[in-house]
Coordinates of C-alpha atoms and ligand atoms in Angstrom, one line a residue:
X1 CA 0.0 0.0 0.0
X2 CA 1.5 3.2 -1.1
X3 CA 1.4 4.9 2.3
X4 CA 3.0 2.3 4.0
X5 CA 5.8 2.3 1.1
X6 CA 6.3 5.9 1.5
X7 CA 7.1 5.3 4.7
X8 CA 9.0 2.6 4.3
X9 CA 11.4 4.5 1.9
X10 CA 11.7 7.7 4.1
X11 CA 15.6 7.9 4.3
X12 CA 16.6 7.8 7.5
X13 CA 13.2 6.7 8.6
X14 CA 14.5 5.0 11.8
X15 CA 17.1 7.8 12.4
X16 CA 17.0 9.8 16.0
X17 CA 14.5 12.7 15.8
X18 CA 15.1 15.8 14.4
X19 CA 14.2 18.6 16.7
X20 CA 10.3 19.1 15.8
X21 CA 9.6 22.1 13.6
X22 CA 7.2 24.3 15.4
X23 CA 3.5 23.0 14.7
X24 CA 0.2 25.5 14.5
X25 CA -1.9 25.6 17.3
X26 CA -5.3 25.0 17.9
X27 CA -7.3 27.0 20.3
X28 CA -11.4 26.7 21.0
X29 CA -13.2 29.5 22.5
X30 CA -12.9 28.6 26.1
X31 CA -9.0 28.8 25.6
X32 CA -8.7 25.2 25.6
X33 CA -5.9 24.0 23.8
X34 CA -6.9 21.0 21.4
X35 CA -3.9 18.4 21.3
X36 CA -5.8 15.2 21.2
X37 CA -7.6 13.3 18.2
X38 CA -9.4 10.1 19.1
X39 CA -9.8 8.5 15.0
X40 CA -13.0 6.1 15.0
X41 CA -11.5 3.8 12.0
X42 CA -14.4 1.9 11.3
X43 CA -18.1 1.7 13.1
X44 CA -17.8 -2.6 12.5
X45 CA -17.1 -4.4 15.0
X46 CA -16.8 -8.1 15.7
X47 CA -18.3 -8.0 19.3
X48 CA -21.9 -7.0 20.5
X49 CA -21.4 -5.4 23.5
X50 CA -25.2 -5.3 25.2
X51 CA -24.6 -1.5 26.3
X52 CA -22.7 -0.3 22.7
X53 CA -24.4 -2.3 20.0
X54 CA -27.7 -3.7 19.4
X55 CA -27.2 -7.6 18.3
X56 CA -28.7 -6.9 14.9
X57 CA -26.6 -3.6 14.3
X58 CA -26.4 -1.3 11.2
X59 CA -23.0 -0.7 9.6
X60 CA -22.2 2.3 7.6
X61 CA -22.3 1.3 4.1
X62 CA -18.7 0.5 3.2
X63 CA -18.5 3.4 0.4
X64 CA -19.1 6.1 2.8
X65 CA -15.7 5.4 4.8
X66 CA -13.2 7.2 4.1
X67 CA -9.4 5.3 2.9
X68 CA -6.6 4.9 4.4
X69 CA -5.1 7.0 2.7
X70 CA -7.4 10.1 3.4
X71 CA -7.4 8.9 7.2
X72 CA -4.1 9.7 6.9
X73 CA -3.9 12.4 5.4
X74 CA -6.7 14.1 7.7
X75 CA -4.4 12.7 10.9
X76 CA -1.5 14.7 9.7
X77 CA -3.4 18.0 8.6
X78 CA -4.1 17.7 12.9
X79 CA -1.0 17.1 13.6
X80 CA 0.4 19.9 11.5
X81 CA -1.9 22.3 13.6
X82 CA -1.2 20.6 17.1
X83 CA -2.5 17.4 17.7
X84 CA 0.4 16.0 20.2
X85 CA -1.5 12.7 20.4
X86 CA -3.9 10.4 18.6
X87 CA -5.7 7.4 19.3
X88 CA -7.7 5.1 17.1
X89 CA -10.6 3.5 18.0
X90 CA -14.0 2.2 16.3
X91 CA -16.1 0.3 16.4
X92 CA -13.3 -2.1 16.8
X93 CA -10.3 -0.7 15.0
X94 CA -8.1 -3.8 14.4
X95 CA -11.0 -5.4 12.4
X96 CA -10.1 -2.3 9.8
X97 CA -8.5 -4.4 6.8
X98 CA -4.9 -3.5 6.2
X99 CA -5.3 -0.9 9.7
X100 CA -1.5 -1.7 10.3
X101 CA -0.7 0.3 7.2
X102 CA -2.2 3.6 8.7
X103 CA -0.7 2.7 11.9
X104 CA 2.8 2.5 10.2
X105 CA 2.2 5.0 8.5
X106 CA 1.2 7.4 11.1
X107 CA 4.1 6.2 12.9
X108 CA 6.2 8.7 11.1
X109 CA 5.2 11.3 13.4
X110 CA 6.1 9.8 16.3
X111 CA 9.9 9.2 14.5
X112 CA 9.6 13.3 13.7
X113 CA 8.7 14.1 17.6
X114 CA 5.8 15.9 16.3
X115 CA 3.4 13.3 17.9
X116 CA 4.1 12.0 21.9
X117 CA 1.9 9.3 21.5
X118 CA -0.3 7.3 19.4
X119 CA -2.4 4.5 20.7
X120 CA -5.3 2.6 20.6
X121 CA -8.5 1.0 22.2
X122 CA -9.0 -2.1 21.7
X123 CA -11.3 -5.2 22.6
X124 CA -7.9 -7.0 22.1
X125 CA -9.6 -9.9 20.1
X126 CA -7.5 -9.1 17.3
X127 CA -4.1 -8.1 19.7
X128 CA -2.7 -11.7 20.1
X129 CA -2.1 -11.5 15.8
X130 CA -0.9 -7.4 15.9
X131 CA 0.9 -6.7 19.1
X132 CA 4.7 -7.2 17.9
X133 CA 3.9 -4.8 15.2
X134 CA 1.9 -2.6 17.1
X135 CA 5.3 -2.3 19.8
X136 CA 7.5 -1.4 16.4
X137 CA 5.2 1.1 15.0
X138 CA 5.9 2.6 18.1
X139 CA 2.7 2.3 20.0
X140 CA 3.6 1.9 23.9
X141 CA 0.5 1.6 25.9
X142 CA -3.2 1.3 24.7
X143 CA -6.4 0.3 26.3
X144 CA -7.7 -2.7 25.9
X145 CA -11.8 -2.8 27.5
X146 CA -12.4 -6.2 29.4
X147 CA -15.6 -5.7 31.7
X148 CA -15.3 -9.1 33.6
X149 CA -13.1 -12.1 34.3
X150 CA -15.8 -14.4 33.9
X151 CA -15.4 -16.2 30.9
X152 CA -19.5 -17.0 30.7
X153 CA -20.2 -13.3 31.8
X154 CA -17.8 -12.3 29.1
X155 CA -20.2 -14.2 26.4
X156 CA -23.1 -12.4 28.1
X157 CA -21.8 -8.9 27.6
X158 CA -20.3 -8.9 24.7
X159 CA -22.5 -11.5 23.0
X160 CA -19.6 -12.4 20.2
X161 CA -16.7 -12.0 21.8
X162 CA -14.0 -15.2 22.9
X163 CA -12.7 -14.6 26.1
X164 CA -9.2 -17.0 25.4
X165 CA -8.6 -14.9 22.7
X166 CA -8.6 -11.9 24.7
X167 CA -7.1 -13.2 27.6
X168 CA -4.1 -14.0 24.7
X169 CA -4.2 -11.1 23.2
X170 CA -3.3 -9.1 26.3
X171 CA -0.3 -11.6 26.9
X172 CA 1.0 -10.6 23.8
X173 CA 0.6 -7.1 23.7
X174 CA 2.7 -7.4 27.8
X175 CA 5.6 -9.9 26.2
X176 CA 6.3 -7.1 23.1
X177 CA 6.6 -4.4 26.0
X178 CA 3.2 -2.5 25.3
X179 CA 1.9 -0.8 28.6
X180 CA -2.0 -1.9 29.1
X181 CA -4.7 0.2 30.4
X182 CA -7.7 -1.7 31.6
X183 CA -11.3 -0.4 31.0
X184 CA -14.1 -1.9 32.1
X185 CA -17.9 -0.5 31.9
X186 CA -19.6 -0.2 35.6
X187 CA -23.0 -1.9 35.2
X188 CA -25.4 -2.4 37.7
X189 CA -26.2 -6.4 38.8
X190 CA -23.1 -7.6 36.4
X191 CA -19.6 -6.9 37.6
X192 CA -20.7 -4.5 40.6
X193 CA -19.1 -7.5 42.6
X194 CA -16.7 -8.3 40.4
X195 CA -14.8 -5.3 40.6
X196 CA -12.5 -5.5 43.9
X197 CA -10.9 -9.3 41.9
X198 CA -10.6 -7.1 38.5
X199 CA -8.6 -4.8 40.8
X200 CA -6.1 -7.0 42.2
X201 CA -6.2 -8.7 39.2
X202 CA -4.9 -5.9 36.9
X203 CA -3.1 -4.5 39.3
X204 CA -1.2 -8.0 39.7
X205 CA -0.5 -8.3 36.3
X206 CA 1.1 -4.7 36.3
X207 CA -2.1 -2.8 34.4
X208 CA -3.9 0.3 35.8
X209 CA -7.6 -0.5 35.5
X210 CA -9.9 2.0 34.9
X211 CA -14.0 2.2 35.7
X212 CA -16.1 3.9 33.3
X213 CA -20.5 5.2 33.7
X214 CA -22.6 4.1 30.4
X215 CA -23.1 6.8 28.8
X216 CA -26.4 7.1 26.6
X217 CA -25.2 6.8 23.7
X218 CA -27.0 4.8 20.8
X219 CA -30.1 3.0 21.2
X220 CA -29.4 -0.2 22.1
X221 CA -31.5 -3.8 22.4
X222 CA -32.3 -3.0 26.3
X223 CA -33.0 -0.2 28.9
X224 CA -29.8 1.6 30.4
X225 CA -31.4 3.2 33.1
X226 CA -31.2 -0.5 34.7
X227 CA -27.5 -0.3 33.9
X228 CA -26.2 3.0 35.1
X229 CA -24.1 2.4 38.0
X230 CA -22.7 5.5 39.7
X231 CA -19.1 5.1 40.3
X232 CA -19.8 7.6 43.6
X233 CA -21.4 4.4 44.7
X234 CA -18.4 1.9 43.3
X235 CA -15.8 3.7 45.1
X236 CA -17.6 3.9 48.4
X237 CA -18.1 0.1 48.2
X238 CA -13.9 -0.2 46.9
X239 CA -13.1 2.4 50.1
X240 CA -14.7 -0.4 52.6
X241 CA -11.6 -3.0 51.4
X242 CA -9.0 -0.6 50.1
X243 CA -7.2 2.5 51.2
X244 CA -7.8 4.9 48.2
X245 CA -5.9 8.1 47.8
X246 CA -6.2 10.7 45.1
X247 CA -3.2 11.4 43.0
X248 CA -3.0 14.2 40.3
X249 CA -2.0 11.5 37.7
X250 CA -3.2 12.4 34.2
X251 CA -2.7 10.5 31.1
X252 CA -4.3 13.6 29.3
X253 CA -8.1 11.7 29.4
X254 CA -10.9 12.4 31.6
X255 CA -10.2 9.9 33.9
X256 CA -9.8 11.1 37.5
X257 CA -7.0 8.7 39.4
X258 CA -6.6 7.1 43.3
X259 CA -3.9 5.0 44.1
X260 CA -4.6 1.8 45.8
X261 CA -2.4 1.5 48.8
X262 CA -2.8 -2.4 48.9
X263 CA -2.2 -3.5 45.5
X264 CA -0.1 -0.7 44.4
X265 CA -1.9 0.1 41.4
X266 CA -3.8 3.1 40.0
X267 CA -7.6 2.9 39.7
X268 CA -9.4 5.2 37.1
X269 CA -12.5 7.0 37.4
X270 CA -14.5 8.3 34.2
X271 CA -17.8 9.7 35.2
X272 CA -19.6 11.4 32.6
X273 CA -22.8 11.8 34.7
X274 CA -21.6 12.3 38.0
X275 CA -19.1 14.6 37.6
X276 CA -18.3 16.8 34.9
X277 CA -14.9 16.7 33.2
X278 CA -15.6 18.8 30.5
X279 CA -13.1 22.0 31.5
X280 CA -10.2 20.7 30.6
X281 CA -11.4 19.0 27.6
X282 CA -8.5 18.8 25.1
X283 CA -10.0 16.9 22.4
X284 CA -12.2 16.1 19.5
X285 CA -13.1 12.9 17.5
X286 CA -13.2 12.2 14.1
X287 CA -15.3 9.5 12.3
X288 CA -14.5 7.1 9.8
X289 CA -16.6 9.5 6.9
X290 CA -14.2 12.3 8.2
X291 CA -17.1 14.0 10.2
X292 CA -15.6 15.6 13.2
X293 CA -16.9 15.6 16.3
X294 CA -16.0 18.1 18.6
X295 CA -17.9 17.1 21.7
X296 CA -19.0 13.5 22.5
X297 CA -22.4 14.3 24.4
X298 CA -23.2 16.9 21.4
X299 CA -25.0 16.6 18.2
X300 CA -22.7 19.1 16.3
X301 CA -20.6 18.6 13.9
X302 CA -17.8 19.2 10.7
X303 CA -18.1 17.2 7.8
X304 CA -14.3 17.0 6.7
X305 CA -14.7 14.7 4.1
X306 CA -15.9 17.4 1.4
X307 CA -12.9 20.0 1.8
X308 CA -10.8 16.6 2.1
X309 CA -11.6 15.8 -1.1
X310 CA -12.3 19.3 -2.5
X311 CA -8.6 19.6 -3.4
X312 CA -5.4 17.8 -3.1
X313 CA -4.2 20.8 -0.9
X314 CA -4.5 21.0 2.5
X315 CA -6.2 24.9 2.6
X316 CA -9.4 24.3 2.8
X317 CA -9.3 21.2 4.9
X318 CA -7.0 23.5 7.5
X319 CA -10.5 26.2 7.4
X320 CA -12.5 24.0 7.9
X321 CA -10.9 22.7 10.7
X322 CA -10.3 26.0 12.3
X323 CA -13.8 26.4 12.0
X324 CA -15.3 24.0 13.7
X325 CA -13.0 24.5 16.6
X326 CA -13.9 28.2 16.6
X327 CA -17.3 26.4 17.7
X328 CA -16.2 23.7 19.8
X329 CA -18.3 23.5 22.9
X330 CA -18.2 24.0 26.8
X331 CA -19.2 20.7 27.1
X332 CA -22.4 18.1 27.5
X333 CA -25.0 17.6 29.2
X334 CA -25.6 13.8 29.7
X335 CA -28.5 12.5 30.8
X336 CA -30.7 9.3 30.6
X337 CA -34.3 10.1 30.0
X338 CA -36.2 8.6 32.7
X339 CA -39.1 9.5 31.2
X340 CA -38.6 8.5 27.3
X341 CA -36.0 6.2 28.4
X342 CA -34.2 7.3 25.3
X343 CA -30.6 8.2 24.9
X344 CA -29.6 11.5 25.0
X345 CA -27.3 11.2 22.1
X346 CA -28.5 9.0 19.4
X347 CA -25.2 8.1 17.7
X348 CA -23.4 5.3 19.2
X349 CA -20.6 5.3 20.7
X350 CA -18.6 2.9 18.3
X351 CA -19.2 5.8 15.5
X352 CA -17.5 8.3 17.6
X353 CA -14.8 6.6 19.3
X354 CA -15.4 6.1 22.9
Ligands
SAM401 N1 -14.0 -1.7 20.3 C1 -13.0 -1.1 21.1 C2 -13.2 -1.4 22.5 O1 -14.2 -2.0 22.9 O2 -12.3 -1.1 23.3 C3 -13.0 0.4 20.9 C4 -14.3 1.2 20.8 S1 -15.4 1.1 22.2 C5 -16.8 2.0 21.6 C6 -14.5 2.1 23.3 C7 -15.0 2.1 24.8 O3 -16.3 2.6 24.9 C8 -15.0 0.7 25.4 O4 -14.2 0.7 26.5 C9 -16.4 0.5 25.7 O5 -16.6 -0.3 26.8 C10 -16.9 1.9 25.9 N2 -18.4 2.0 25.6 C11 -19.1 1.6 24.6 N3 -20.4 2.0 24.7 C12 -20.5 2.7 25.9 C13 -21.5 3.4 26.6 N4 -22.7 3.5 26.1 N5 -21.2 3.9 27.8 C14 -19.9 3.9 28.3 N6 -18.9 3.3 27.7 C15 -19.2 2.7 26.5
SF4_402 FE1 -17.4 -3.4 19.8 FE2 -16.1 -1.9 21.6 FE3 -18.7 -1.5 21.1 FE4 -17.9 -3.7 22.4 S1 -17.6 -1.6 23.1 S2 -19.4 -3.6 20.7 S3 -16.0 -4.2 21.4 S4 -17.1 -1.2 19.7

């Protein structure tokens, strides 16, 4: 593939860094600096997760997704203006055929020092197959989302998904050297009690675990009002059997981190409903048709796609960008409809990234 060629031929490609020439900057109207893309590579998925997806799902038709190519090229035009970090996720985002190409290839920037990090989530079905080359593109910690250690839970929650696999997947990513984040979805009556194990589980194996709220995003086959677990109520439970302190730890998401004096480990906390994160947001996500999101609990949005492919320069595409972040929001409002007991967003959360 010709990006992963171009790459390839770079001289020097594996040479020490230059010093980075000074990138453009990217400021929205609250004086928020925006230095983080989360990529959504594909909406498919090969998982059903009961809270993301509903069982019978529809895809984006296959012509609407951008290439490769253009993913790259709309990655770079970010970098170019500031982007210090990008991650790609999905739907699931190693199911993407020939995704190690743009990974590769966006690699580059990491070589130039004009990216710190680049990353992915993952369910880690595919990670057992991608790690090593993941660890040489220069990828150094990603998330992987596991929301029980239960092998017949596992089934339950993610309907498709192969627990072995997984549980493989995550060796391999530790044996090439890549730094794991746990996530794992706080539901009400599923992993509630599962939660202190998962903890001395990950933190055993050397990972930092993270809890995260549902979030109404997408309708989905059941009713999330019986899922929404407030992680307030989590962490009281965790404080009963665990000394927890705060530490000012950031890893530049919204997570919100205590260490565990017991285990040793970090425990995350990501609660879009309880708490609100939003002012010192520092990113925006783009989907796989190049529409760019700039807020996750809002409907508004950029289409990219049309100045992408307006011209083969990048003027356009860098005004329209600059544009939608002159309109980027102060930030969500989240709620689950008690009454309607519809989501508050209606895209789901594998067409945005979570
Ligand atoms: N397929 C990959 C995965 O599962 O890691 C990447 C995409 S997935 C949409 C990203 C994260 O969003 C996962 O950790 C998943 O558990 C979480 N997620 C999906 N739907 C959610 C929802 N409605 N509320 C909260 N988290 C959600
Ligand atoms: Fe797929 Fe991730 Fe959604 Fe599960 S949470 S269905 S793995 S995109």
């Amino acid at each position: 593939m010709a990006i992963a060629r171009d790459i390839a031929d770079r001289p020097g490609a594996a040479a020490t860094p230059a010093r980075p020439a000074p990138l453009g900057e990217m400021i929205d109207p609250f004086g928020r600096a925006i230095t983080y893309l989360r990529i959504s590579v594909t909406d498919r998925c090969d998982f059903r997760c009961v809270y993301c997806m509903a069982e019978d799902m529809t895809f984006l038709p296959k012509r609407d997704l951008l290439t490769l190519e253009e993913l790259d090229r709309l990655s770079t035009a970010f970098v170019e203006k500031g982007v210090r970090k990008l991650r790609l996720t999905g739907g699931e985002p190693l199911v993407r055929r020939n995704i190690m190409h743009l990974i590769r290839s966006l690699s580059r920037h990491l070589q130039s020092g004009a990216l710190d990090e680049l990353t992915i989530t993952t369910n880690g079905s595919q990670l057992e197959r991608f790690a090593a080359e993941l660890a040489d593109c220069g990828v150094k910690r990603i998330n992987v989302s596991l929301d029980t250690l239960n092998p017949d839970k596992f089934k339950e929650i993610t309907r498709w998904g192969d627990y072995a696999k997984v549980m493989a997947g995550i060796k391999a990513a530790q044996a090439a050297g890549i730094k794991i984040k746990l996530n794992a979805v706080a539901l009400k009556g599923f992993n509630d009690g599962e939660i202190p194990s998962m903890l001395e589980w990950a933190h055993g194996e050397g990972m930092d675990l993270t809890l995260i709220e549902t979030m109404p995003l997408g309708e989905i086959d059941g009713d999330r009002t019986d899922q929404y677990l407030p992680l307030s109520a989590v962490r009281a439970g965790l404080s009963e059997r665990f000394t927890l302190t705060d530490i000012p730890y950031k890893t530049g998401g919204p997570a919100r981190y205590v260490e565990v004096k017991e285990t040793g480990g970090r425990l995350g906390f990501i609660t879009p409903l309880t708490h609100n994160f939003c002012e010192s947001c520092n990113r925006v996500r783009l989907t796989c048709t190049g529409t760019l999101y700039m807020c996750l609990g809002q409907e508004d949005a950029a289409d990219l796609r049309a100045p992408l492919r307006a011209s083969e320069g990048n003027e356009l595409l860098s005004n329209a960008i600059d544009e939608a972040i002159g309109r980027k929001p102060k930030g969500h409002d989240f709620i689950i409809d008690r009454e309607t007991r519809k989501p508050a967003v209606s895209r789901h959360m594998s067409v945005t990234g979570g």
